[in-house]
């Protein structure tokens, strides 16, 4: 299963995760016992979808800016980016779309399920926003290469042909293009894999 390991990880920490979610949700609503009971019922009624939402965010948003893991914002404070976001509804929405939790649809999942909800419509904009907020990087190509360096050795080779000296050759700008954008989140979340990648102005190869 594409989310099997992440699902097991979430299940092992479920009590702590749900406690944090409910704490944030209760704080948002500023309610009493009746609200708390309603929240607990909502969790019980939608536990499979919430688990799937948590597993998805754990799998594809576990990358860091410095010491900050983005999944902590996405799981517990999705309203951080300025929109009024209900935490449970956000998780349920993610976990409700079986089509979009597939690993080859991370770009579409962001556009269709996540971006509009949090208020940053495109994944590229989301990555840029966090980079500027949480790091000293000014070039996302540099940040991306640094972010994946533990699991991917990247060689970025400019063209030696004078006719192509101005062509883009960096890895991130190469994959932030059409369907290749589906590679961005999986590369940022590599754990038990090691890749060697070569990026030129017209090809990206890896082994």
PDB file of C-alpha atoms in Angstrom:
ATOM      1  CA  UNK A   1       0.000   0.000   0.000  1.00  0.00           C
ATOM      2  CA  UNK A   2       1.286   3.452  -0.937  1.00  0.00           C
ATOM      3  CA  UNK A   3       0.479   4.917   2.524  1.00  0.00           C
ATOM      4  CA  UNK A   4       0.940   1.758   4.577  1.00  0.00           C
ATOM      5  CA  UNK A   5       4.019   2.869   6.525  1.00  0.00           C
ATOM      6  CA  UNK A   6       2.670   6.346   7.118  1.00  0.00           C
ATOM      7  CA  UNK A   7      -0.690   4.923   8.188  1.00  0.00           C
ATOM      8  CA  UNK A   8       1.047   2.664  10.737  1.00  0.00           C
ATOM      9  CA  UNK A   9       3.066   5.605  12.036  1.00  0.00           C
ATOM     10  CA  UNK A  10      -0.056   7.701  12.476  1.00  0.00           C
ATOM     11  CA  UNK A  11      -1.906   4.822  14.140  1.00  0.00           C
ATOM     12  CA  UNK A  12       0.929   4.407  16.634  1.00  0.00           C
ATOM     13  CA  UNK A  13       0.634   8.089  17.634  1.00  0.00           C
ATOM     14  CA  UNK A  14      -3.105   8.432  17.158  1.00  0.00           C
ATOM     15  CA  UNK A  15      -4.055   9.318  20.726  1.00  0.00           C
ATOM     16  CA  UNK A  16      -1.544  12.173  20.833  1.00  0.00           C
ATOM     17  CA  UNK A  17      -2.492  13.408  17.355  1.00  0.00           C
ATOM     18  CA  UNK A  18      -6.233  13.416  18.033  1.00  0.00           C
ATOM     19  CA  UNK A  19      -5.655  15.148  21.366  1.00  0.00           C
ATOM     20  CA  UNK A  20      -3.738  17.941  19.625  1.00  0.00           C
ATOM     21  CA  UNK A  21      -6.358  18.240  16.905  1.00  0.00           C
ATOM     22  CA  UNK A  22      -9.207  18.462  19.400  1.00  0.00           C
ATOM     23  CA  UNK A  23      -7.299  20.952  21.518  1.00  0.00           C
ATOM     24  CA  UNK A  24      -6.845  23.239  18.511  1.00  0.00           C
ATOM     25  CA  UNK A  25     -10.411  22.691  17.342  1.00  0.00           C
ATOM     26  CA  UNK A  26     -11.848  23.433  20.777  1.00  0.00           C
ATOM     27  CA  UNK A  27      -9.720  26.565  20.990  1.00  0.00           C
ATOM     28  CA  UNK A  28     -11.063  27.713  17.618  1.00  0.00           C
ATOM     29  CA  UNK A  29     -14.667  27.155  18.680  1.00  0.00           C
ATOM     30  CA  UNK A  30     -14.165  28.297  22.289  1.00  0.00           C
ATOM     31  CA  UNK A  31     -16.867  25.925  23.395  1.00  0.00           C
ATOM     32  CA  UNK A  32     -17.845  24.024  26.513  1.00  0.00           C
ATOM     33  CA  UNK A  33     -18.784  20.419  27.212  1.00  0.00           C
ATOM     34  CA  UNK A  34     -21.481  20.279  24.541  1.00  0.00           C
ATOM     35  CA  UNK A  35     -18.997  21.376  21.890  1.00  0.00           C
ATOM     36  CA  UNK A  36     -16.467  18.857  23.142  1.00  0.00           C
ATOM     37  CA  UNK A  37     -19.015  16.051  22.879  1.00  0.00           C
ATOM     38  CA  UNK A  38     -19.923  17.149  19.357  1.00  0.00           C
ATOM     39  CA  UNK A  39     -16.239  17.138  18.374  1.00  0.00           C
ATOM     40  CA  UNK A  40     -15.711  13.659  19.787  1.00  0.00           C
ATOM     41  CA  UNK A  41     -18.751  12.404  17.866  1.00  0.00           C
ATOM     42  CA  UNK A  42     -17.455  14.009  14.686  1.00  0.00           C
ATOM     43  CA  UNK A  43     -14.131  12.253  15.147  1.00  0.00           C
ATOM     44  CA  UNK A  44     -15.836   8.913  15.786  1.00  0.00           C
ATOM     45  CA  UNK A  45     -18.138   9.275  12.777  1.00  0.00           C
ATOM     46  CA  UNK A  46     -15.254  10.173  10.444  1.00  0.00           C
ATOM     47  CA  UNK A  47     -12.328   8.331  11.994  1.00  0.00           C
ATOM     48  CA  UNK A  48     -11.324   6.444   8.829  1.00  0.00           C
ATOM     49  CA  UNK A  49     -11.241   9.640   6.744  1.00  0.00           C
ATOM     50  CA  UNK A  50      -9.376  11.533   9.484  1.00  0.00           C
ATOM     51  CA  UNK A  51      -6.824   8.724   9.708  1.00  0.00           C
ATOM     52  CA  UNK A  52      -6.357   8.799   5.946  1.00  0.00           C
ATOM     53  CA  UNK A  53      -5.960  12.578   5.988  1.00  0.00           C
ATOM     54  CA  UNK A  54      -3.362  12.367   8.740  1.00  0.00           C
ATOM     55  CA  UNK A  55      -1.494   9.556   6.979  1.00  0.00           C
ATOM     56  CA  UNK A  56      -1.443  11.550   3.741  1.00  0.00           C
ATOM     57  CA  UNK A  57      -0.072  14.694   5.394  1.00  0.00           C
ATOM     58  CA  UNK A  58       2.433  12.619   7.341  1.00  0.00           C
ATOM     59  CA  UNK A  59       3.623  11.029   4.089  1.00  0.00           C
ATOM     60  CA  UNK A  60       3.840  14.043   1.778  1.00  0.00           C
ATOM     61  CA  UNK A  61       4.198  17.069   4.063  1.00  0.00           C
ATOM     62  CA  UNK A  62       6.841  15.746   6.439  1.00  0.00           C
ATOM     63  CA  UNK A  63       9.599  17.895   4.952  1.00  0.00           C
ATOM     64  CA  UNK A  64      11.215  20.647   6.977  1.00  0.00           C
ATOM     65  CA  UNK A  65      12.176  24.270   6.778  1.00  0.00           C
ATOM     66  CA  UNK A  66      15.039  24.328   9.237  1.00  0.00           C
ATOM     67  CA  UNK A  67      13.692  22.506  12.283  1.00  0.00           C
ATOM     68  CA  UNK A  68      10.039  23.142  11.447  1.00  0.00           C
ATOM     69  CA  UNK A  69       8.123  20.251   9.940  1.00  0.00           C
ATOM     70  CA  UNK A  70       5.375  21.534   7.674  1.00  0.00           C
ATOM     71  CA  UNK A  71       3.122  18.606   8.573  1.00  0.00           C
ATOM     72  CA  UNK A  72       2.723  20.083  12.080  1.00  0.00           C
ATOM     73  CA  UNK A  73       1.154  23.194  10.566  1.00  0.00           C
ATOM     74  CA  UNK A  74      -0.903  21.214   8.077  1.00  0.00           C
ATOM     75  CA  UNK A  75      -2.219  18.753  10.662  1.00  0.00           C
ATOM     76  CA  UNK A  76      -2.926  21.124  13.522  1.00  0.00           C
ATOM     77  CA  UNK A  77      -2.950  24.739  12.293  1.00  0.00           C
ATOM     78  CA  UNK A  78      -4.013  24.838   8.616  1.00  0.00           C
ATOM     79  CA  UNK A  79      -5.487  28.286   9.321  1.00  0.00           C
ATOM     80  CA  UNK A  80      -1.897  29.526   9.718  1.00  0.00           C
ATOM     81  CA  UNK A  81      -1.926  30.809   6.132  1.00  0.00           C
ATOM     82  CA  UNK A  82      -4.752  33.249   6.721  1.00  0.00           C
ATOM     83  CA  UNK A  83      -7.997  31.460   5.910  1.00  0.00           C
ATOM     84  CA  UNK A  84     -10.509  30.269   8.463  1.00  0.00           C
ATOM     85  CA  UNK A  85      -9.956  26.508   8.243  1.00  0.00           C
ATOM     86  CA  UNK A  86     -11.727  23.933  10.370  1.00  0.00           C
ATOM     87  CA  UNK A  87      -9.055  21.349  11.250  1.00  0.00           C
ATOM     88  CA  UNK A  88     -11.322  18.299  11.287  1.00  0.00           C
ATOM     89  CA  UNK A  89     -13.126  19.289   8.088  1.00  0.00           C
ATOM     90  CA  UNK A  90      -9.751  19.795   6.404  1.00  0.00           C
ATOM     91  CA  UNK A  91      -8.553  16.313   7.382  1.00  0.00           C
ATOM     92  CA  UNK A  92     -11.869  14.740   6.408  1.00  0.00           C
ATOM     93  CA  UNK A  93     -11.731  16.467   3.021  1.00  0.00           C
ATOM     94  CA  UNK A  94      -8.239  15.112   2.330  1.00  0.00           C
ATOM     95  CA  UNK A  95      -9.161  11.625   3.507  1.00  0.00           C
ATOM     96  CA  UNK A  96     -12.391  11.556   1.503  1.00  0.00           C
ATOM     97  CA  UNK A  97     -10.737  11.591  -1.912  1.00  0.00           C
ATOM     98  CA  UNK A  98      -9.296   8.150  -2.562  1.00  0.00           C
ATOM     99  CA  UNK A  99      -8.222   9.264  -6.029  1.00  0.00           C
ATOM    100  CA  UNK A 100      -6.182  12.189  -4.754  1.00  0.00           C
ATOM    101  CA  UNK A 101      -4.291  10.364  -2.000  1.00  0.00           C
ATOM    102  CA  UNK A 102      -2.431   8.323  -4.604  1.00  0.00           C
ATOM    103  CA  UNK A 103       1.268   9.065  -4.781  1.00  0.00           C
ATOM    104  CA  UNK A 104       1.191  10.011  -8.459  1.00  0.00           C
ATOM    105  CA  UNK A 105      -1.423  12.721  -7.837  1.00  0.00           C
ATOM    106  CA  UNK A 106       0.282  14.853  -5.202  1.00  0.00           C
ATOM    107  CA  UNK A 107       0.207  17.937  -7.417  1.00  0.00           C
ATOM    108  CA  UNK A 108      -3.481  17.508  -8.260  1.00  0.00           C
ATOM    109  CA  UNK A 109      -4.289  16.780  -4.609  1.00  0.00           C
ATOM    110  CA  UNK A 110      -2.711  20.044  -3.581  1.00  0.00           C
ATOM    111  CA  UNK A 111      -4.585  22.009  -6.240  1.00  0.00           C
ATOM    112  CA  UNK A 112      -7.961  20.324  -5.770  1.00  0.00           C
ATOM    113  CA  UNK A 113      -8.055  19.650  -2.034  1.00  0.00           C
ATOM    114  CA  UNK A 114      -5.449  21.601  -0.099  1.00  0.00           C
ATOM    115  CA  UNK A 115      -4.478  24.845  -1.837  1.00  0.00           C
ATOM    116  CA  UNK A 116      -7.899  26.406  -2.062  1.00  0.00           C
ATOM    117  CA  UNK A 117      -8.667  25.468   1.523  1.00  0.00           C
ATOM    118  CA  UNK A 118      -5.594  27.067   3.080  1.00  0.00           C
ATOM    119  CA  UNK A 119      -5.477  30.018   0.693  1.00  0.00           C
ATOM    120  CA  UNK A 120      -2.361  29.360  -1.415  1.00  0.00           C
ATOM    121  CA  UNK A 121      -3.645  27.828  -4.626  1.00  0.00           C
ATOM    122  CA  UNK A 122      -0.466  26.447  -6.184  1.00  0.00           C
ATOM    123  CA  UNK A 123       2.134  24.139  -4.630  1.00  0.00           C
ATOM    124  CA  UNK A 124       4.964  26.292  -6.003  1.00  0.00           C
ATOM    125  CA  UNK A 125       3.532  29.326  -4.223  1.00  0.00           C
ATOM    126  CA  UNK A 126       3.162  27.322  -1.001  1.00  0.00           C
ATOM    127  CA  UNK A 127       6.814  26.238  -1.097  1.00  0.00           C
ATOM    128  CA  UNK A 128       8.002  29.763  -1.878  1.00  0.00           C
ATOM    129  CA  UNK A 129       5.898  31.269   0.919  1.00  0.00           C
ATOM    130  CA  UNK A 130       7.273  28.913   3.554  1.00  0.00           C
ATOM    131  CA  UNK A 131      10.840  29.257   2.291  1.00  0.00           C
ATOM    132  CA  UNK A 132      10.731  33.038   2.632  1.00  0.00           C
ATOM    133  CA  UNK A 133       9.020  32.864   6.022  1.00  0.00           C
ATOM    134  CA  UNK A 134      11.078  30.158   7.706  1.00  0.00           C
ATOM    135  CA  UNK A 135      14.527  30.236   6.045  1.00  0.00           C
ATOM    136  CA  UNK A 136      17.191  32.625   4.812  1.00  0.00           C
ATOM    137  CA  UNK A 137      17.045  31.166   1.307  1.00  0.00           C
ATOM    138  CA  UNK A 138      16.068  33.487  -1.522  1.00  0.00           C
ATOM    139  CA  UNK A 139      16.316  30.986  -4.399  1.00  0.00           C
ATOM    140  CA  UNK A 140      13.954  28.019  -4.315  1.00  0.00           C
ATOM    141  CA  UNK A 141      16.323  26.036  -6.531  1.00  0.00           C
ATOM    142  CA  UNK A 142      18.967  26.220  -3.787  1.00  0.00           C
ATOM    143  CA  UNK A 143      16.452  25.452  -1.053  1.00  0.00           C
ATOM    144  CA  UNK A 144      15.039  22.426  -2.863  1.00  0.00           C
ATOM    145  CA  UNK A 145      18.455  20.933  -3.565  1.00  0.00           C
ATOM    146  CA  UNK A 146      19.414  21.392   0.096  1.00  0.00           C
ATOM    147  CA  UNK A 147      16.088  19.968   1.314  1.00  0.00           C
ATOM    148  CA  UNK A 148      16.536  16.650  -0.508  1.00  0.00           C
ATOM    149  CA  UNK A 149      20.306  16.247  -0.157  1.00  0.00           C
ATOM    150  CA  UNK A 150      20.144  13.472   2.473  1.00  0.00           C
ATOM    151  CA  UNK A 151      18.440  11.167   0.003  1.00  0.00           C
ATOM    152  CA  UNK A 152      19.270  12.594  -3.403  1.00  0.00           C
ATOM    153  CA  UNK A 153      22.667  13.582  -4.757  1.00  0.00           C
ATOM    154  CA  UNK A 154      21.935  16.189  -7.410  1.00  0.00           C
ATOM    155  CA  UNK A 155      24.184  17.384 -10.221  1.00  0.00           C
ATOM    156  CA  UNK A 156      22.901  20.430 -12.060  1.00  0.00           C
ATOM    157  CA  UNK A 157      24.783  20.897 -15.305  1.00  0.00           C
ATOM    158  CA  UNK A 158      24.432  24.046 -17.421  1.00  0.00           C
ATOM    159  CA  UNK A 159      24.877  23.714 -21.159  1.00  0.00           C
ATOM    160  CA  UNK A 160      28.303  24.382 -22.634  1.00  0.00           C
ATOM    161  CA  UNK A 161      26.674  25.331 -25.931  1.00  0.00           C
ATOM    162  CA  UNK A 162      26.574  29.146 -26.191  1.00  0.00           C
ATOM    163  CA  UNK A 163      23.174  28.880 -27.878  1.00  0.00           C
ATOM    164  CA  UNK A 164      21.703  27.370 -24.685  1.00  0.00           C
ATOM    165  CA  UNK A 165      23.574  29.237 -21.938  1.00  0.00           C
ATOM    166  CA  UNK A 166      20.390  30.998 -20.803  1.00  0.00           C
ATOM    167  CA  UNK A 167      18.315  27.832 -20.662  1.00  0.00           C
ATOM    168  CA  UNK A 168      17.065  26.720 -17.259  1.00  0.00           C
ATOM    169  CA  UNK A 169      18.962  23.694 -15.964  1.00  0.00           C
ATOM    170  CA  UNK A 170      18.322  23.562 -12.201  1.00  0.00           C
ATOM    171  CA  UNK A 171      16.393  20.556 -10.859  1.00  0.00           C
ATOM    172  CA  UNK A 172      13.499  22.376  -9.214  1.00  0.00           C
ATOM    173  CA  UNK A 173      12.785  24.651 -12.161  1.00  0.00           C
ATOM    174  CA  UNK A 174      12.910  21.567 -14.376  1.00  0.00           C
ATOM    175  CA  UNK A 175      10.318  19.594 -12.413  1.00  0.00           C
ATOM    176  CA  UNK A 176       8.137  22.591 -11.584  1.00  0.00           C
ATOM    177  CA  UNK A 177       6.701  22.221 -15.047  1.00  0.00           C
ATOM    178  CA  UNK A 178       3.475  20.500 -16.030  1.00  0.00           C
ATOM    179  CA  UNK A 179       3.190  16.849 -15.068  1.00  0.00           C
ATOM    180  CA  UNK A 180       6.739  16.803 -13.678  1.00  0.00           C
ATOM    181  CA  UNK A 181       5.365  18.762 -10.729  1.00  0.00           C
ATOM    182  CA  UNK A 182       4.097  15.447  -9.399  1.00  0.00           C
ATOM    183  CA  UNK A 183       7.703  14.675  -8.440  1.00  0.00           C
ATOM    184  CA  UNK A 184       8.127  17.616  -6.064  1.00  0.00           C
ATOM    185  CA  UNK A 185       6.475  16.291  -2.900  1.00  0.00           C
ATOM    186  CA  UNK A 186       7.694  12.687  -3.273  1.00  0.00           C
ATOM    187  CA  UNK A 187      11.281  13.962  -3.650  1.00  0.00           C
ATOM    188  CA  UNK A 188      10.933  16.205  -0.605  1.00  0.00           C
ATOM    189  CA  UNK A 189       9.765  13.225   1.445  1.00  0.00           C
ATOM    190  CA  UNK A 190      12.247  10.524   0.461  1.00  0.00           C
ATOM    191  CA  UNK A 191      13.147   8.419   3.486  1.00  0.00           C
ATOM    192  CA  UNK A 192      14.459   4.973   2.659  1.00  0.00           C
ATOM    193  CA  UNK A 193      15.812   5.688  -0.802  1.00  0.00           C
ATOM    194  CA  UNK A 194      18.950   7.214  -2.261  1.00  0.00           C
ATOM    195  CA  UNK A 195      18.965   8.760  -5.711  1.00  0.00           C
ATOM    196  CA  UNK A 196      21.590  10.163  -8.020  1.00  0.00           C
ATOM    197  CA  UNK A 197      20.072  12.852 -10.220  1.00  0.00           C
ATOM    198  CA  UNK A 198      21.411  14.843 -13.138  1.00  0.00           C
ATOM    199  CA  UNK A 199      19.557  17.923 -14.322  1.00  0.00           C
ATOM    200  CA  UNK A 200      20.378  19.720 -17.587  1.00  0.00           C
ATOM    201  CA  UNK A 201      18.504  22.233 -19.704  1.00  0.00           C
ATOM    202  CA  UNK A 202      16.549  19.510 -21.501  1.00  0.00           C
ATOM    203  CA  UNK A 203      16.729  16.314 -19.409  1.00  0.00           C
ATOM    204  CA  UNK A 204      16.389  15.041 -15.870  1.00  0.00           C
ATOM    205  CA  UNK A 205      17.806  11.590 -15.239  1.00  0.00           C
ATOM    206  CA  UNK A 206      18.120   9.609 -12.044  1.00  0.00           C
ATOM    207  CA  UNK A 207      19.248   6.250 -10.779  1.00  0.00           C
TER     208      UNK A 207
END
